[in-house]
Coordinates of C-alpha atoms in Angstrom, one line a residue:
X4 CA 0.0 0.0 0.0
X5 CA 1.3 3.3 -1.0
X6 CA 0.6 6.0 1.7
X7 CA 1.1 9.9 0.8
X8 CA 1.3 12.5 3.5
X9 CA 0.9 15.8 2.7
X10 CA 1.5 18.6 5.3
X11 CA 4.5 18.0 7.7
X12 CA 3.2 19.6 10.9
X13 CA 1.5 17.2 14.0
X14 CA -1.3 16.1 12.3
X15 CA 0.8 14.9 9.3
X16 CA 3.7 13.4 12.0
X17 CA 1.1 11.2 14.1
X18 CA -0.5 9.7 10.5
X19 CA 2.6 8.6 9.8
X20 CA 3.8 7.3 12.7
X21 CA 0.4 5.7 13.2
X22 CA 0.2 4.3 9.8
X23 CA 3.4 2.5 9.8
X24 CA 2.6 0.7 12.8
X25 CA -0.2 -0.7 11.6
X26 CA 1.2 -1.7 8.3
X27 CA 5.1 -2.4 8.7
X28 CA 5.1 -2.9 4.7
X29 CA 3.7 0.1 3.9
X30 CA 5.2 2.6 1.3
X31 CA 5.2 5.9 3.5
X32 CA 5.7 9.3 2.2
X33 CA 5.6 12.6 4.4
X34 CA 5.7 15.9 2.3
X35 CA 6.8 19.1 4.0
X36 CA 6.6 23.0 2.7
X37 CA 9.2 24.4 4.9
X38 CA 12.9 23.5 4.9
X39 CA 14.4 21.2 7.8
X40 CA 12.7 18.4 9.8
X41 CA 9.0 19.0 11.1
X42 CA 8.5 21.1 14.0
X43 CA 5.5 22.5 16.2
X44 CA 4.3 25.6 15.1
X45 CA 3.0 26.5 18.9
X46 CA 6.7 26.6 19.8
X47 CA 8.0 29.0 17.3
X48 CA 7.0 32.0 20.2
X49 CA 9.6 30.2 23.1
X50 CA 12.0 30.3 20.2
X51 CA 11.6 33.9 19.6
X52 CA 12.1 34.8 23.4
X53 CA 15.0 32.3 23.9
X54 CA 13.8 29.7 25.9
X55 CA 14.3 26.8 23.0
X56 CA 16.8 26.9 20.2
X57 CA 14.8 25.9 16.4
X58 CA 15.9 22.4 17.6
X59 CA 13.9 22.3 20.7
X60 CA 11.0 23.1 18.3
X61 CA 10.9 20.0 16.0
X62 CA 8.1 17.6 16.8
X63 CA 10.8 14.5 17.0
X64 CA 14.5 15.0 18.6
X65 CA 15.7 11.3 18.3
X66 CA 18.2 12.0 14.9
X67 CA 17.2 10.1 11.7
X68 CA 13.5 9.7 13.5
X69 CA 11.4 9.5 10.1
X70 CA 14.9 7.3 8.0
X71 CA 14.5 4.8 11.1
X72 CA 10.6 4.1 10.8
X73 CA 10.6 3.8 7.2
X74 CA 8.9 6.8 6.4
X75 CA 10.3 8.9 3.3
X76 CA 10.3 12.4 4.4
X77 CA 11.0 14.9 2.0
X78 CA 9.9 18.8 0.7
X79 CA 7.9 19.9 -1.5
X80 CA 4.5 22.3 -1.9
X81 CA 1.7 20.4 -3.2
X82 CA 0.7 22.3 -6.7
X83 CA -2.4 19.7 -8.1
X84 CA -4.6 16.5 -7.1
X85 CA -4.9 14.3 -9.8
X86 CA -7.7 12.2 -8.4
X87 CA -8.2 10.3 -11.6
X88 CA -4.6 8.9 -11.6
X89 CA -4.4 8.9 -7.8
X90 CA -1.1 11.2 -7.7
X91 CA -0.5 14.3 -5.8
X92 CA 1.3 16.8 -8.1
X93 CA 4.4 18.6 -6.4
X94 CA 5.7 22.5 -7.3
X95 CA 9.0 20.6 -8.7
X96 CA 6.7 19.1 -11.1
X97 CA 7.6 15.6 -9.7
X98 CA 4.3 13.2 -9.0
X99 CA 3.6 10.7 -5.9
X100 CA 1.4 8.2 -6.5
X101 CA -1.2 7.3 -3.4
X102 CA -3.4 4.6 -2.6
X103 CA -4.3 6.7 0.4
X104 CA -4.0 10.6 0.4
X105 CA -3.6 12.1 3.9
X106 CA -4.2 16.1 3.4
X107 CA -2.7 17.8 6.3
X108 CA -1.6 20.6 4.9
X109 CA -2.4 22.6 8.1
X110 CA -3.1 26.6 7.3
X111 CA -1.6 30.2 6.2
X112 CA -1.5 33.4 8.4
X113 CA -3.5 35.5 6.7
X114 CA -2.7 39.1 5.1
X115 CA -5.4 41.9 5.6
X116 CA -5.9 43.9 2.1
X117 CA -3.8 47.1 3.3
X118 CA -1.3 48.9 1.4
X119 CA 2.8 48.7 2.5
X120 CA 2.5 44.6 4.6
X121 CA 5.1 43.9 2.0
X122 CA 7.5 46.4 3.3
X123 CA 11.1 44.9 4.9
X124 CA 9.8 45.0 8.5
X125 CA 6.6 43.6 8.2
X126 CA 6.1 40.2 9.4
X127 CA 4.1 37.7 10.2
X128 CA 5.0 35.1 13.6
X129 CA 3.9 31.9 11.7
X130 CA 7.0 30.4 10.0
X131 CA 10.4 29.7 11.1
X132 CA 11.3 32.0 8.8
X133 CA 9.3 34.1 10.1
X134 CA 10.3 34.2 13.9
X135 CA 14.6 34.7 12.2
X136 CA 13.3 37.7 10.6
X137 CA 11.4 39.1 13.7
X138 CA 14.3 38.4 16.2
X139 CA 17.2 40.4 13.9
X140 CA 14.6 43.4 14.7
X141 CA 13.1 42.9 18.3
X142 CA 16.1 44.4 20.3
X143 CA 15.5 45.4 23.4
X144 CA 13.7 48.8 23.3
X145 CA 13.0 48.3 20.1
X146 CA 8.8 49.9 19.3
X147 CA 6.9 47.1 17.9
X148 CA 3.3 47.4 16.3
X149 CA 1.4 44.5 16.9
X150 CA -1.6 43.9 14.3
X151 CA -4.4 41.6 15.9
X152 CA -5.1 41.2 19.3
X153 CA -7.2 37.5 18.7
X154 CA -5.4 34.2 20.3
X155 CA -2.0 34.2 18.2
X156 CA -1.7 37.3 18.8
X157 CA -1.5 37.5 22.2
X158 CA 1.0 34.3 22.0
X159 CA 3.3 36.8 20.0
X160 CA 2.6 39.4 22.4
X161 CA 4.0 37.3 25.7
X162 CA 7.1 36.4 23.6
X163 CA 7.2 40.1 22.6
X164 CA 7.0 41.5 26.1
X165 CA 9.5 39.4 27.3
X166 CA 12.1 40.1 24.7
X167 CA 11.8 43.6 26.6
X168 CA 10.4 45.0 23.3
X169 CA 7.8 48.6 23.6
X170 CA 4.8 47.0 22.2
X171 CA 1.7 48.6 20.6
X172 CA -1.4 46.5 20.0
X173 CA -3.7 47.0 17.3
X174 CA -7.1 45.6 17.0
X175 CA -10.1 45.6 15.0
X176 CA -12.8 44.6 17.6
X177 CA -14.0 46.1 20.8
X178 CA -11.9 44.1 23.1
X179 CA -8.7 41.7 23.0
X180 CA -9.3 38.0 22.6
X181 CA -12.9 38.6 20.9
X182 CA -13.7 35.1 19.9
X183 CA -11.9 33.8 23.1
X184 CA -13.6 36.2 26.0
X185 CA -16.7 38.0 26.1
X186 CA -16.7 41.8 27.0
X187 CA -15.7 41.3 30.3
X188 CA -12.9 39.1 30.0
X189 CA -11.9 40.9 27.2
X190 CA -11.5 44.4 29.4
X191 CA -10.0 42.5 32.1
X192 CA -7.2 41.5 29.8
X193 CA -6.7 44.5 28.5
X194 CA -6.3 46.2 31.7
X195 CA -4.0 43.5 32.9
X196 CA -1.8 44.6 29.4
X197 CA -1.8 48.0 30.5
X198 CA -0.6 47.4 33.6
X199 CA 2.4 45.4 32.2
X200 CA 3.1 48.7 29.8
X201 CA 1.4 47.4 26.8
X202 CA -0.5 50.1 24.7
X203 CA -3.6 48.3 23.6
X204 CA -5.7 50.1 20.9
X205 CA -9.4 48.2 20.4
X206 CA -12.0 49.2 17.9
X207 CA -8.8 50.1 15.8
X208 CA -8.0 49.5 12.3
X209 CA -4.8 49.2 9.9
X210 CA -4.7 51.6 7.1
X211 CA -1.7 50.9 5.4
X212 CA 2.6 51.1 6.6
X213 CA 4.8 53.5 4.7
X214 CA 8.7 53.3 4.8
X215 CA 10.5 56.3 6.9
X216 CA 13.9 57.7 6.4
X217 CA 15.7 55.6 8.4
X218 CA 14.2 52.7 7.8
X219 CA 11.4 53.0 10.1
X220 CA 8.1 52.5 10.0
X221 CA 4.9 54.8 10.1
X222 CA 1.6 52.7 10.9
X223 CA -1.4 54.3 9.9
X224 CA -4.7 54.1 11.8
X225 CA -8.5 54.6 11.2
X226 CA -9.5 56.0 13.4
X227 CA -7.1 58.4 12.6
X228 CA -3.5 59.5 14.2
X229 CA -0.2 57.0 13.4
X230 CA 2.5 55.0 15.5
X231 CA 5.9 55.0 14.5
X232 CA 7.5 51.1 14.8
X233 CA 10.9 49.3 14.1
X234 CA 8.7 46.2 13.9
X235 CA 5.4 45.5 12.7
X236 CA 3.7 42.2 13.0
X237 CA 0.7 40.6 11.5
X238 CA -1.4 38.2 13.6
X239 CA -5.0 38.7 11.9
X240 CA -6.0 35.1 11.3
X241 CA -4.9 32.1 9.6
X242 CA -6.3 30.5 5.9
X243 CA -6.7 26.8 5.5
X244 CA -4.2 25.7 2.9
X245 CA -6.6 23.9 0.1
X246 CA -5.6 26.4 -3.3
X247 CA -4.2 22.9 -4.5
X248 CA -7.3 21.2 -4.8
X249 CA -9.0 23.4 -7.2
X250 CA -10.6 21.7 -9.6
X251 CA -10.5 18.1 -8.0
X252 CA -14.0 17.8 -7.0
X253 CA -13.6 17.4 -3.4
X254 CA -15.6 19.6 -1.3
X255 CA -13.8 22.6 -0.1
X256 CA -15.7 25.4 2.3
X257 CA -13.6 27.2 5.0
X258 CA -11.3 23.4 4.9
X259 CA -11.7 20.0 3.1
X260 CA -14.9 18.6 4.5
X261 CA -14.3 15.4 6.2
X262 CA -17.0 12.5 7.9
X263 CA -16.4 11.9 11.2
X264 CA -13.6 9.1 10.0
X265 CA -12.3 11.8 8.3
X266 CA -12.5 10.9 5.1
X267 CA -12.8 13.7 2.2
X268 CA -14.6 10.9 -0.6
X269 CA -15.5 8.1 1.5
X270 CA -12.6 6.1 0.0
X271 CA -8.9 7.1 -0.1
X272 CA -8.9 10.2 0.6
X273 CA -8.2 11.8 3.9
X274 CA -7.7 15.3 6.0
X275 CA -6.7 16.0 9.2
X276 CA -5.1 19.4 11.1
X277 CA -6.1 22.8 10.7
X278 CA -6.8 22.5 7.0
X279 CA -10.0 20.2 7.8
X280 CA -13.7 20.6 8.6
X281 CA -14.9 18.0 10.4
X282 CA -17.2 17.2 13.4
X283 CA -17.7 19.4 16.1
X284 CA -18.0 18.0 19.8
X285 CA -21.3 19.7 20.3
X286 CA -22.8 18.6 17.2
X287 CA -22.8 20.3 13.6
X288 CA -19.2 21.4 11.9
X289 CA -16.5 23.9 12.5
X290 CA -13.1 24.1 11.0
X291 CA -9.1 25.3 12.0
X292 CA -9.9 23.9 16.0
X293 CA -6.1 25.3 15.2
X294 CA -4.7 23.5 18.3
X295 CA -2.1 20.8 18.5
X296 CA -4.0 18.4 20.2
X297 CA -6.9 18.4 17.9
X298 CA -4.1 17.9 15.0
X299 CA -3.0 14.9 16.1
X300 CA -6.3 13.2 17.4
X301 CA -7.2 13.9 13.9
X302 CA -4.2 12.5 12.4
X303 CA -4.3 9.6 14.9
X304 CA -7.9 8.9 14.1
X305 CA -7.3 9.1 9.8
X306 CA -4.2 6.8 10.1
X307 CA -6.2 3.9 11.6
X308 CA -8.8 4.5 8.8
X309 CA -6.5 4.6 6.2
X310 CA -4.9 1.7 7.0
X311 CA -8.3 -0.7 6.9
X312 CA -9.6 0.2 10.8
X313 CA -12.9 1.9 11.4
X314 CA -12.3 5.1 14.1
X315 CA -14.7 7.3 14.7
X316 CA -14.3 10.7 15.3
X317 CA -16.4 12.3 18.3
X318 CA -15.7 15.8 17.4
X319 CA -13.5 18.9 18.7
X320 CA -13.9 20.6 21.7
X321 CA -13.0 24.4 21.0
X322 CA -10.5 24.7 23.9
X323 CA -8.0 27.4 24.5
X324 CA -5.6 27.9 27.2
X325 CA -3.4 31.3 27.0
X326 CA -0.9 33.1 28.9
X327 CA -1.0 36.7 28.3
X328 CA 2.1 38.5 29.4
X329 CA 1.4 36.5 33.5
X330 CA -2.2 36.1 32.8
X331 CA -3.6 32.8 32.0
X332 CA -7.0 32.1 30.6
X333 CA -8.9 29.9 29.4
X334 CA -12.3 29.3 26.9
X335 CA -14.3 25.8 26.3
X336 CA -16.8 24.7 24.3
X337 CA -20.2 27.0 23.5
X338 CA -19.9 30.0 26.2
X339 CA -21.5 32.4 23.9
X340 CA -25.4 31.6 24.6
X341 CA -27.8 30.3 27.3
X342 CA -28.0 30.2 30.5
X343 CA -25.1 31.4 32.5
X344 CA -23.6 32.4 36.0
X345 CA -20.5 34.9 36.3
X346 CA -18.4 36.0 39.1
X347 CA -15.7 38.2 38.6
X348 CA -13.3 39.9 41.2
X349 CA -11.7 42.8 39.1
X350 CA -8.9 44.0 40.9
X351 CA -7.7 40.4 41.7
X352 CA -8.2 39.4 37.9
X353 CA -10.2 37.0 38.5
X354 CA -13.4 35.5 36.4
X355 CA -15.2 32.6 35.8
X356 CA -18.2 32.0 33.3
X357 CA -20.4 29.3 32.9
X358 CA -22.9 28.3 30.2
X359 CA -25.8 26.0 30.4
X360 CA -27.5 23.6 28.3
X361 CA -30.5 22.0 31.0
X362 CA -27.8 21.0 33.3
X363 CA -25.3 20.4 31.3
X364 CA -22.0 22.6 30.7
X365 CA -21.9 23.3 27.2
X366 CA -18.8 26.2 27.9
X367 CA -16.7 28.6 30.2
X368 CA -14.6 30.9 30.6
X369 CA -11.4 31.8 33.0
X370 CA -9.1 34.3 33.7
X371 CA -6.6 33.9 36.8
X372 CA -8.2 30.6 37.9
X373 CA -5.8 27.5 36.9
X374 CA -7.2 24.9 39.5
X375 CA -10.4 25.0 37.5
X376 CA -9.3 24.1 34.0
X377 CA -9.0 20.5 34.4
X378 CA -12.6 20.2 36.4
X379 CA -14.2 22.4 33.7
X380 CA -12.9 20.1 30.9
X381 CA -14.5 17.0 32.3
X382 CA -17.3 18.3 33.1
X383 CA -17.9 19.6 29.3
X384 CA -16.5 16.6 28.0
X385 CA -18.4 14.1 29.9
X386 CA -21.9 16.2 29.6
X387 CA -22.1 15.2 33.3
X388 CA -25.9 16.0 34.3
X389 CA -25.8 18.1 37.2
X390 CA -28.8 17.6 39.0
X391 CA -28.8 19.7 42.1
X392 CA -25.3 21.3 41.4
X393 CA -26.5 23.6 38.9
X394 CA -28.6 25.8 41.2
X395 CA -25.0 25.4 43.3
X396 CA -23.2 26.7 40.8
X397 CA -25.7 29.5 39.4
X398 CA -25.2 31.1 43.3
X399 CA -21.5 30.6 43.3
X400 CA -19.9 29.7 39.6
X401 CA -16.4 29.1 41.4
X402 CA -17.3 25.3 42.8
X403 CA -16.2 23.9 40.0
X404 CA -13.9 21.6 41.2
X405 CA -16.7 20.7 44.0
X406 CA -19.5 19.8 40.8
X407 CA -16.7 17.4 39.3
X408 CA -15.8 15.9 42.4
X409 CA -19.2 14.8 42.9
X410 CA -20.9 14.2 39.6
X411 CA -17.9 13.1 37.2
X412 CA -17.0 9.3 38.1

């Protein structure tokens, strides 16, 4: 059986790895876009402050890893799918013929349409690349601009802060963390930045980057007035990577549609990673879950159906745990509607949300409270019925850890 891997990040990794213990024989081959061996994008911002070198990034340390299993690693950028001939088309123009297609090719940070992004001092944080070109400009004292105040962002911005850099943040809507924290939590974190020095600008927009003499950069707003940056970097979202399957008759929305074995045609081909759209814990579909741990479940999961098993995918839970420059929080599941209890303790920075479906958890929110991450997990991800405890925890939100205790076996 011939096995082709596209898309080198976790999801692609655990496929392979997966694969070829289930079928020793197997013809592997793992296609990545970026030069050097496979590493984890989430650890590109402890490279930027220091705490790793690029080798303490890559998703396998044990030297000739991939050689050792059998698996054929090599680069390349998918350019076509040829599923008539069963061969996935490289950039090079050389062809690799599949009897199962994995697509994992994970997703792109995306560019907003504003004029001078392509101006020597403009960067994304996604790549490698990427974080060599930010660090040969993020001196200390140096006055950053960063663009996007949503969950990568504020990854950059603790790697920023600590790199001692004079940071500026930029975003479009009305707090930070918008599709991570409600209003609340999203003025609380903002606060929290100012205190550490950060300049956060909400319900501001980019209007375009012009070069100074000098080499500097002038960041225009809307609305109105400028900032003046050695740095500016872009964190405004990220773009599933499908351009390659135009034309191939798979269906393609915001990611390759998968079923919940995550299968693109109900045959041999498969996607996995950020770059799929497949079942959503809670029922229905979402796409770019863009967490590690949802990569590799998913590549886990389309490995054992690729090599003749039958796993079935329960779905993502949206789930984010962040630390913002000391602060952590934390966002699960559904939080946006229904029922719900709050308590929050400003000063201390200190919130907890809950939301309701009957008695059931369906999501939550935290800022400052670690010890109840684990409890609120479980509880979401068991759909443990409450009973009494919800009237408990509509008085007091905080007893978490009292609700699992009792009703999660």
């Amino acid at each position: 059986m011939r096995y082709v891997i596209v898309g080198a990040g976790p999801a692609g990794v655990v496929a392979a790895e997966t694969i070829r213990r289930r079928d020793p024989k197997g013809e592997i081959a793992l296609v990545g876009d970026e030069p050097g061996e496979p590493y984890a994008r989430m650890a590109i911002p402890y490279v930027l402050t220091g705490k790793i070198g690029e080798d303490g990034a890559r998703l396998r340390k044990a030297k000739d890893h991939y050689k050792n299993l059998g698996i054929g690693y090599r680069s390349g950028r998918a350019e076509k799918l040829d599923r008539a001939g069963k061969q996935l088309v490289l950039a090079d123009g050389s062809k690799l013929a599949y009897d199962r297609l994995l697509i994992a090719t994970g997703a792109s940070a995306a560019k907003p349409p504003v004029p001078g992004l392509d101006l020597p001092g403009v960067h994304h944080c996604w790549t490698m690349a990427d974080a060599r070109a930010i660090a040969k400009r993020a001196g200390k004292g140096a006055e950053v601009v960063l663009v996007g105040a949503g969950f990568i962002g504020c990854i950059i911005l603790e790697s920023l802060v600590e790199r001692g850099m004079k940071l500026t943040v930029v975003e479009t809507e009305n707090r930070m963390l918008p599709k991570m924290m409600d209003e609340t939590g999203g003025d609380m974190i903002e606060s929290w930045c100012d205190a550490k020095g950060v300049h956060v600008l909400t319900s501001t927009r980019l209007k375009g980057v012009e070069k100074e003499k000098g080499g500097r950069l002038a960041v225009a707003l809307d609305p109105g007035g400028s900032v003046v940056a050695d740095l500016v970097v872009i964190a405004t979202g990220v773009k599933a990577n499908t351009g390659f399957l135009a034309g191939s008759g798979l269906k393609i929305e915001d990611g390759v549609v998968v079923d919940n074995r995550l299968s693109a045609d109900g045959d041999s081909i498969f996607a996995a990673g950020d770059c799929a759209k497949g079942p959503d814990f809670s029922g229905g579909f979402m796409v770019q879950h863009a967490i590690q741990p949802t990569a590799t479940e998913h590549g886990r999961i389309a490995a054992v159906n690729m090599t003749g098993g039958d796993a079935r995918y329960k779905g993502s839970l949206i789930m984010n745990v962040l630390d913002t420059a000391g602060l952590i929080t934390a966002s699960f599941g559904h939080w946006e509607q229904g029922e719900e209890a709050r308590a929050a303790d400003l000063k201390a920075f200190k919130y907890v949300k809950l939301a309701f479906d009957g008695d059931r958890i369906k999501g939550a929110l935290t800022i400052g409270m670690t010890e109840h991450i684990g409890a609120l997990r479980g509880l979401i991800q068991t759909r443990a019925r409450l009973g009494s405890w919800k009237a408990k925890l509509m008085r007091d939100p905080t007893r978490v850890v009292e609700a699992f205790v009792s009703k999660v076996p």
